Every structure is written in structure tokens, then in C-alpha cells.
Amino acid sequence: MGLRDIEMTLPPGFRFYPSDEELVCHYLHGKVANQRLSGGAAGAMVEVDLHVHEPWELP
């Protein structure tokens, strides 16, 4: 599933703006533990190789 496909599944006006605690406890902790995200978070976070893309190309 590409980024454009993910954008099409999110409701209009959707914003992903987690607090620092939410980001560390719910998202990054699972990433380190190799756990897949579920629900809306799975579509809101994409993995991007920062060494491949220019800053203006980032989603």
C-alpha cells in the first residue's frame, strides 16, 4: 500500500499530532519491539529512509 492509498483511507482533515508521551509509549516502543501498528496509526505513520530523500520530498 502506497502513501497515496493511505491518504485516501483517512478522513478529510485528519491530522497526526501525537504528544511526546504518546509517540514514545505507543509508537516508538512498538517499533523497537518489532510490533506492527494497528488501527488509524498504521495508516498515519510511514517508514521513510531519510538518506534517500531530500527534505522537500518527505511526506
XYZ file of C-alpha atoms in Angstrom:
59
model
C 0.000 0.000 0.000
C 1.492 3.316 -1.055
C 1.301 6.680 0.661
C -1.395 7.924 -1.736
C -3.526 4.854 -0.969
C -3.152 5.510 2.747
C -4.140 9.160 2.303
C -7.307 8.071 0.518
C -8.391 5.931 3.505
C -8.051 8.725 6.082
C -10.978 11.072 6.681
C -10.709 14.679 5.436
C -8.983 16.910 7.966
C -7.191 14.024 9.686
C -4.061 15.191 11.499
C -1.469 13.001 13.162
C -0.063 15.057 16.009
C 0.794 12.795 18.961
C 2.164 14.098 22.241
C 5.751 13.188 23.161
C 4.471 10.560 25.590
C 2.131 9.009 23.013
C 4.884 8.926 20.430
C 7.366 7.167 22.721
C 4.994 4.852 24.602
C 2.644 3.790 21.814
C 4.560 4.098 18.561
C 8.331 4.024 19.041
C 8.251 1.364 21.760
C 6.348 -0.930 19.404
C 8.735 -0.152 16.562
C 11.733 -1.190 18.670
C 9.897 -4.375 19.707
C 9.064 -5.193 16.037
C 5.325 -4.910 16.697
C 3.041 -3.802 13.886
C 0.869 -0.738 14.370
C -2.873 -1.231 14.297
C -5.850 0.970 13.628
C -5.514 4.527 12.334
C -1.908 4.796 13.454
C -0.852 2.191 10.908
C -2.011 4.466 8.116
C -0.690 7.649 9.658
C 2.922 6.582 10.042
C 5.058 5.554 7.104
C 8.668 4.458 7.181
C 10.955 6.713 5.137
C 14.686 6.397 4.508
C 15.914 9.927 5.272
C 19.184 9.294 3.444
C 17.392 8.691 0.130
C 15.025 11.691 0.020
C 15.537 15.427 0.062
C 13.686 17.262 2.876
C 11.112 18.726 0.474
C 10.316 15.211 -0.832
C 9.275 13.871 2.576
C 5.589 13.019 3.056
